[in-house]
Short mmCIF file of C-alpha atoms in Angstrom, two decimals:
data_model
loop_
_atom_site.label_atom_id
_atom_site.label_comp_id
_atom_site.label_asym_id
_atom_site.label_seq_id
_atom_site.Cartn_x
_atom_site.Cartn_y
_atom_site.Cartn_z
CA UNK A 559 100.25 84.37 64.68
CA UNK A 560 100.62 85.79 68.15
CA UNK A 561 102.38 83.69 70.78
CA UNK A 562 101.37 86.07 73.55
CA UNK A 563 98.03 85.55 75.27
CA UNK A 564 96.76 88.78 73.80
CA UNK A 565 93.06 88.37 74.57
CA UNK A 566 92.36 91.46 76.66
CA UNK A 567 89.04 89.98 77.82
CA UNK A 568 91.03 87.79 80.22
CA UNK A 569 91.34 90.34 83.00
CA UNK A 570 92.86 87.96 85.57
CA UNK A 571 96.56 87.50 84.97
CA UNK A 572 99.93 87.00 86.56
CA UNK A 573 101.91 90.19 86.76
CA UNK A 574 104.66 90.17 84.18
CA UNK A 575 106.08 93.68 84.25
CA UNK A 576 109.14 92.81 86.32
CA UNK A 577 112.61 91.60 85.43
CA UNK A 578 114.58 88.60 86.65
CA UNK A 579 118.35 88.52 87.03
CA UNK A 580 120.66 85.52 87.35
CA UNK A 581 123.47 87.21 88.35
CA UNK A 582 127.88 108.21 81.39
CA UNK A 583 127.60 109.32 84.97
CA UNK A 584 124.75 111.72 85.77
CA UNK A 585 125.63 115.11 87.28
CA UNK A 586 124.71 115.14 90.97
CA UNK A 587 122.81 118.40 90.60
CA UNK A 588 120.46 117.15 87.86
CA UNK A 589 117.41 116.75 90.11
CA UNK A 590 118.57 118.56 93.26
CA UNK A 591 115.65 119.90 95.29
CA UNK A 592 112.97 118.41 93.04
CA UNK A 593 109.92 117.04 94.84
CA UNK A 594 107.49 114.36 93.67
CA UNK A 595 104.53 112.43 95.05
CA UNK A 596 105.44 108.93 96.27
CA UNK A 597 103.91 106.04 94.35
CA UNK A 598 103.61 102.36 95.29
CA UNK A 599 100.22 101.73 93.68
CA UNK A 600 99.65 98.93 91.17
CA UNK A 601 98.57 99.83 87.64
CA UNK A 602 97.53 97.89 84.58
CA UNK A 603 98.72 98.61 81.07
CA UNK A 604 97.46 97.57 77.67
CA UNK A 605 100.44 98.09 75.40
CA UNK A 606 100.33 98.23 71.60
CA UNK A 607 103.57 98.33 69.68
CA UNK A 608 104.56 100.66 66.87
CA UNK A 609 104.64 97.88 64.31
CA UNK A 610 104.72 94.10 64.63
CA UNK A 611 107.69 92.35 66.25
CA UNK A 612 109.13 89.07 64.95
CA UNK A 613 109.57 86.88 68.04
CA UNK A 614 110.33 83.53 66.39
CA UNK A 615 110.87 81.97 62.97
CA UNK A 616 109.77 78.43 62.26
CA UNK A 617 109.86 76.00 59.36
CA UNK A 618 106.64 74.42 58.06
CA UNK A 619 105.86 71.66 55.56
CA UNK A 620 105.21 72.81 52.00
CA UNK A 621 105.20 70.80 48.81
CA UNK A 622 107.19 67.86 50.14
CA UNK A 623 109.78 69.90 52.03
CA UNK A 624 110.19 72.13 55.04
CA UNK A 625 110.54 75.86 54.35
CA UNK A 626 110.87 79.11 56.25
CA UNK A 627 110.15 82.04 53.90
CA UNK A 628 110.83 84.60 56.64
CA UNK A 629 114.40 83.38 57.14
CA UNK A 630 114.96 82.97 53.41
CA UNK A 631 113.90 86.58 52.91
CA UNK A 632 116.22 87.90 55.60
CA UNK A 633 113.79 88.55 58.45
CA UNK A 634 115.31 88.11 61.92
CA UNK A 635 113.98 87.71 65.44
CA UNK A 636 113.61 91.19 66.95
CA UNK A 637 112.77 92.90 63.66
CA UNK A 638 109.88 95.36 63.84
CA UNK A 639 107.72 95.08 60.73
CA UNK A 640 106.52 98.61 59.95
CA UNK A 641 105.09 98.33 56.43
CA UNK A 642 104.06 95.65 53.95
CA UNK A 643 104.27 96.65 50.29
CA UNK A 644 104.34 100.25 51.46
CA UNK A 645 101.22 99.95 53.63
CA UNK A 646 101.61 100.52 57.37
CA UNK A 647 100.84 97.53 59.62
CA UNK A 648 100.27 97.78 63.37
CA UNK A 649 98.48 94.53 64.20
CA UNK A 650 98.97 90.82 63.67
CA UNK A 651 95.68 90.75 61.79
CA UNK A 652 96.86 93.38 59.29
CA UNK A 653 100.05 91.44 58.67
CA UNK A 654 98.16 88.19 58.30
CA UNK A 655 95.78 89.67 55.74
CA UNK A 656 98.69 91.00 53.71
CA UNK A 657 100.25 87.54 53.70
CA UNK A 658 97.07 85.60 52.94
CA UNK A 659 96.25 87.89 50.03
CA UNK A 660 99.65 87.71 48.35
CA UNK A 661 98.76 84.82 46.05
CA UNK A 662 102.33 83.55 46.23
CA UNK A 663 103.81 86.84 45.01
CA UNK A 664 106.84 88.41 46.68
CA UNK A 665 106.01 90.71 49.60
CA UNK A 666 108.18 93.74 50.43
CA UNK A 667 108.68 94.31 54.14
CA UNK A 668 109.98 97.53 55.68
CA UNK A 669 111.51 96.54 59.01
CA UNK A 670 113.20 98.41 61.83
CA UNK A 671 116.42 96.74 63.00
CA UNK A 672 118.99 98.33 65.27
CA UNK A 673 117.43 101.75 64.79
CA UNK A 674 117.62 101.55 60.99
CA UNK A 675 114.90 100.82 58.43
CA UNK A 676 115.65 97.98 56.02
CA UNK A 677 113.77 96.50 53.06
CA UNK A 678 113.38 92.72 52.99
CA UNK A 679 111.57 90.70 50.32
CA UNK A 680 109.77 87.53 51.36
CA UNK A 681 107.90 85.05 49.18
CA UNK A 682 105.20 83.37 51.33
CA UNK A 683 104.72 79.65 50.75
CA UNK A 684 101.62 77.48 51.04
CA UNK A 685 101.39 74.96 53.85
CA UNK A 686 99.85 71.52 53.54
CA UNK A 687 96.33 73.00 53.59
CA UNK A 688 97.04 75.65 50.96
CA UNK A 689 97.37 78.66 53.28
CA UNK A 690 100.18 81.13 52.53
CA UNK A 691 102.50 81.57 55.53
CA UNK A 692 105.65 83.49 56.41
CA UNK A 693 107.05 81.02 58.91
CA UNK A 694 107.24 83.69 61.58
CA UNK A 695 105.58 84.23 64.95
CA UNK A 696 104.88 87.89 65.64
CA UNK A 697 103.56 90.06 68.46
CA UNK A 698 101.78 93.40 68.33
CA UNK A 699 100.75 93.94 71.94
CA UNK A 700 101.06 92.88 75.55
CA UNK A 701 99.36 93.47 78.88
CA UNK A 702 100.35 93.30 82.51
CA UNK A 703 100.55 95.07 85.84
CA UNK A 704 103.40 96.94 87.49
CA UNK A 705 103.98 99.55 90.20
CA UNK A 706 104.04 103.34 90.02
CA UNK A 707 107.25 104.95 91.33
CA UNK A 708 106.24 108.60 91.53
CA UNK A 709 103.87 111.28 90.28
CA UNK A 710 105.26 114.68 89.26
CA UNK A 711 102.71 117.42 90.00
CA UNK A 712 104.76 119.98 88.07
CA UNK A 713 103.91 118.45 84.69
CA UNK A 714 101.21 115.86 85.44
CA UNK A 715 103.50 112.95 84.55
CA UNK A 716 104.27 109.71 86.34
CA UNK A 717 107.08 107.15 86.19
CA UNK A 718 106.89 103.41 86.80
CA UNK A 719 108.70 100.05 86.56
CA UNK A 720 112.27 101.40 86.53
CA UNK A 721 112.87 99.34 83.38
CA UNK A 722 111.19 99.15 80.01
CA UNK A 723 108.42 96.90 78.76
CA UNK A 724 110.22 94.23 76.76
CA UNK A 725 109.12 91.34 74.61
CA UNK A 726 109.06 88.26 76.81
CA UNK A 727 110.68 86.03 74.18
CA UNK A 728 113.34 88.29 72.67
CA UNK A 729 113.91 90.60 75.70
CA UNK A 730 113.96 93.49 73.19
CA UNK A 731 112.46 96.83 74.21
CA UNK A 732 109.05 97.06 72.55
CA UNK A 733 108.53 100.22 70.46
CA UNK A 734 105.60 102.17 71.86
CA UNK A 735 102.65 102.76 69.60
CA UNK A 736 100.01 103.43 72.24
CA UNK A 737 99.38 102.23 75.78
CA UNK A 738 96.42 102.76 78.06
CA UNK A 739 97.05 102.81 81.82
CA UNK A 740 94.19 101.49 83.96
CA UNK A 741 93.44 100.94 87.62
CA UNK A 742 94.43 97.53 88.99
CA UNK A 743 93.96 95.55 92.18
CA UNK A 744 96.11 92.79 93.72
CA UNK A 745 94.20 89.69 94.79
CA UNK A 746 96.93 87.16 95.64
CA UNK A 747 100.67 86.51 95.78
CA UNK A 748 102.75 83.64 94.41
CA UNK A 749 105.83 83.57 96.64
CA UNK A 750 109.36 83.69 95.28
CA UNK A 751 111.62 80.79 96.15
CA UNK A 752 115.28 80.25 95.22
CA UNK A 753 115.33 79.54 91.49
CA UNK A 754 111.70 80.52 90.90
CA UNK A 755 110.44 84.11 90.69
CA UNK A 756 107.05 84.61 92.26
CA UNK A 757 104.44 87.16 91.23
CA UNK A 758 101.74 89.48 92.38
CA UNK A 759 98.45 88.42 90.83
CA UNK A 760 95.72 90.89 90.07
CA UNK A 761 93.08 92.19 87.74
CA UNK A 762 92.36 95.27 85.66
CA UNK A 763 89.40 97.55 86.15
CA UNK A 764 87.70 99.60 83.44
CA UNK A 765 88.89 102.88 84.98
CA UNK A 766 91.45 104.64 82.79
CA UNK A 767 94.21 106.48 84.67
CA UNK A 768 96.12 107.88 81.70
CA UNK A 769 98.44 106.89 78.88
CA UNK A 770 102.09 105.94 78.49
CA UNK A 771 104.18 108.32 76.43
CA UNK A 772 107.63 106.72 76.75
CA UNK A 773 109.01 103.18 77.04
CA UNK A 774 112.69 103.32 77.98
CA UNK A 775 115.40 101.19 79.57
CA UNK A 776 115.04 103.22 82.79
CA UNK A 777 111.28 103.08 83.11
CA UNK A 778 107.95 103.84 81.52
CA UNK A 779 106.52 107.35 81.68
CA UNK A 780 103.04 108.68 81.15
CA UNK A 781 100.55 111.41 81.86
CA UNK A 782 97.50 111.35 84.11
CA UNK A 783 94.92 113.65 85.61
CA UNK A 784 93.54 110.99 87.92
CA UNK A 785 93.62 111.63 91.66
CA UNK A 786 94.63 108.02 92.42
CA UNK A 787 98.28 108.71 91.59
CA UNK A 788 98.39 111.97 93.54
CA UNK A 789 97.62 110.75 97.07
CA UNK A 790 101.06 109.80 98.40
CA UNK A 791 103.50 111.79 100.48
CA UNK A 792 105.53 114.54 98.82
CA UNK A 793 109.24 113.75 98.97
CA UNK A 794 112.43 115.24 97.64
CA UNK A 795 114.46 113.26 95.11
CA UNK A 796 117.71 111.99 96.63
CA UNK A 797 120.90 113.01 94.88
CA UNK A 798 122.78 110.01 93.47
CA UNK A 799 125.87 110.70 95.54
CA UNK A 800 123.82 110.80 98.76
CA UNK A 801 122.43 107.26 98.38
CA UNK A 802 124.42 104.92 100.60
CA UNK A 803 124.63 101.43 102.03
CA UNK A 804 122.21 101.23 104.94
CA UNK A 805 118.57 101.02 105.98
CA UNK A 806 115.76 102.00 103.62
CA UNK A 807 112.03 101.54 103.18
CA UNK A 808 110.23 99.86 100.30
CA UNK A 809 106.68 100.92 99.38
CA UNK A 810 104.61 98.39 97.48
CA UNK A 811 101.13 96.86 97.23
CA UNK A 812 100.63 93.16 97.93
CA UNK A 813 96.85 93.25 98.51
CA UNK A 814 94.09 95.40 97.08
CA UNK A 815 95.03 98.86 95.82
CA UNK A 816 96.80 100.58 98.73
CA UNK A 817 100.55 100.38 99.27
CA UNK A 818 102.31 99.73 102.58
CA UNK A 819 105.81 100.45 103.90
CA UNK A 820 108.29 97.60 104.47
CA UNK A 821 111.81 97.58 105.87
CA UNK A 822 114.71 97.02 103.47
CA UNK A 823 118.40 97.72 103.14
CA UNK A 824 120.64 99.01 100.38
CA UNK A 825 123.59 96.63 100.51
CA UNK A 826 125.72 97.80 97.59
CA UNK A 827 126.08 100.80 95.29
CA UNK A 828 126.92 99.51 91.82
CA UNK A 829 127.07 102.64 89.66
CA UNK A 830 125.34 105.95 88.97
CA UNK A 831 125.05 105.40 85.22
CA UNK A 832 122.09 107.43 83.97
CA UNK A 833 121.17 104.77 81.40
CA UNK A 834 121.39 101.79 83.76
CA UNK A 835 118.53 100.30 85.77
CA UNK A 836 120.98 98.40 88.01
CA UNK A 837 122.40 101.23 90.14
CA UNK A 838 122.29 99.53 93.55
CA UNK A 839 121.34 96.30 95.32
CA UNK A 840 118.28 96.31 97.58
CA UNK A 841 117.54 93.59 100.14
CA UNK A 842 114.16 92.99 101.77
CA UNK A 843 114.56 92.63 105.55
CA UNK A 844 110.91 93.01 106.61
CA UNK A 845 109.67 89.76 108.17
CA UNK A 846 106.07 90.32 107.01
CA UNK A 847 107.04 90.90 103.37
CA UNK A 848 109.44 87.95 103.42
CA UNK A 849 106.74 85.70 104.87
CA UNK A 850 104.12 86.85 102.42
CA UNK A 851 106.14 87.16 99.21
CA UNK A 852 109.47 85.41 99.85
CA UNK A 853 111.17 88.70 99.01
CA UNK A 854 110.84 90.51 95.67
CA UNK A 855 108.31 89.13 93.19
CA UNK A 856 107.33 89.97 89.63
CA UNK A 857 104.98 92.93 89.63
CA UNK A 858 106.98 94.87 92.22
CA UNK A 859 109.06 96.59 89.55
CA UNK A 860 108.76 100.32 90.14
CA UNK A 861 108.10 100.01 93.88
CA UNK A 862 109.65 103.16 95.38
CA UNK A 863 112.60 102.95 97.77
CA UNK A 864 112.97 105.71 100.38
CA UNK A 865 116.17 106.43 102.30
CA UNK A 866 116.79 109.25 104.80
CA UNK A 867 113.35 110.65 104.06
CA UNK A 868 113.99 111.07 100.33
CA UNK A 869 113.02 109.05 97.26
CA UNK A 870 116.18 107.08 96.49
CA UNK A 871 114.91 104.91 93.67
CA UNK A 872 112.81 101.93 92.67
CA UNK A 873 112.98 98.14 92.53
CA UNK A 874 113.79 96.86 89.03
CA UNK A 875 114.91 93.22 89.26
CA UNK A 876 114.80 90.19 91.51
CA UNK A 877 117.83 87.91 91.89
CA UNK A 878 116.60 84.48 90.92
CA UNK A 879 118.67 82.47 93.42
CA UNK A 880 118.29 84.94 96.32
CA UNK A 881 114.81 86.46 95.86
CA UNK A 882 115.09 88.64 98.96
CA UNK A 883 117.56 90.70 96.91
CA UNK A 884 117.42 92.57 93.63
CA UNK A 885 118.58 95.61 91.72
CA UNK A 886 117.26 99.14 92.06
CA UNK A 887 117.47 102.22 89.90
CA UNK A 888 118.24 105.68 91.29
CA UNK A 889 115.24 108.01 91.21
CA UNK A 890 117.37 110.88 89.94
CA UNK A 891 118.10 108.84 86.82
CA UNK A 892 114.39 108.15 86.25
CA UNK A 893 113.56 111.86 86.58
CA UNK A 894 116.40 112.93 84.28
CA UNK A 895 115.43 110.46 81.54
CA UNK A 896 111.85 111.72 81.29
CA UNK A 897 111.23 113.69 78.10
CA UNK A 898 108.28 116.05 78.29
#
């Protein structure tokens, strides 16, 4: 019942951990003087949710009529199914077994919606072949590749993406159950063009780098003891009020495993909101990166942005109609939102 191509054995994939856009202030002293190790490396993640997310409901033919038990029972797209008849479920298979074994009896679902747990009762119906179904498509996991923003040697943590890992159909932030971070390598680029977001394309390796501990609107955070994430330059975090319109540098990886520096420009400061991942607008000006990628592509989310010798932030979105531009998040906000 999983719409996502979950099969982890397919190591070659298009990078999906990037966002596409169509169109309480943080105190300036929050990260003053803090130093981190610059990122820019690609990483793979195998993400398993804390529960099973409803991504679509759908009618099916049963007994001469079309039915949707999930909708009739009050389930909605975006609900996180946590328990079935009091038993915890974390995978599609566990949910499917609970449904198949119901024998037509009512099933009690404990779901998380809007931060609150609710109880919904659903009566599965048989389809034309006699199989009991809910009439719901669900997802329990996802996989993809993104870019590391920084490594913090003070606590062994790292931050990446600059935005959260969201369900691709509902755009809802996926609740983190567990997530393994692995080494990844970029093998090709699909260029961005106006109206079409490109992507970095790569593959996972079997080398584990660490684990994610947080999935938030301002980035994903994890812990690692691997040397791969500790090899960049040590830079100070820029204060939000010192980031300005002007030249900058973007560090990202478009081939293999090693990042390179490209010229860019911050063209607009939007806000300093600590909970926003759209703090400023970044524009790629480097001729090599424009020629190779067309600008910002999916998979670059988390690519660090340096200005005046300090880590200013990270790429978070690409503007669909003008792919040389996108949003960035301020690094100070990423640091301040990490919970050890």
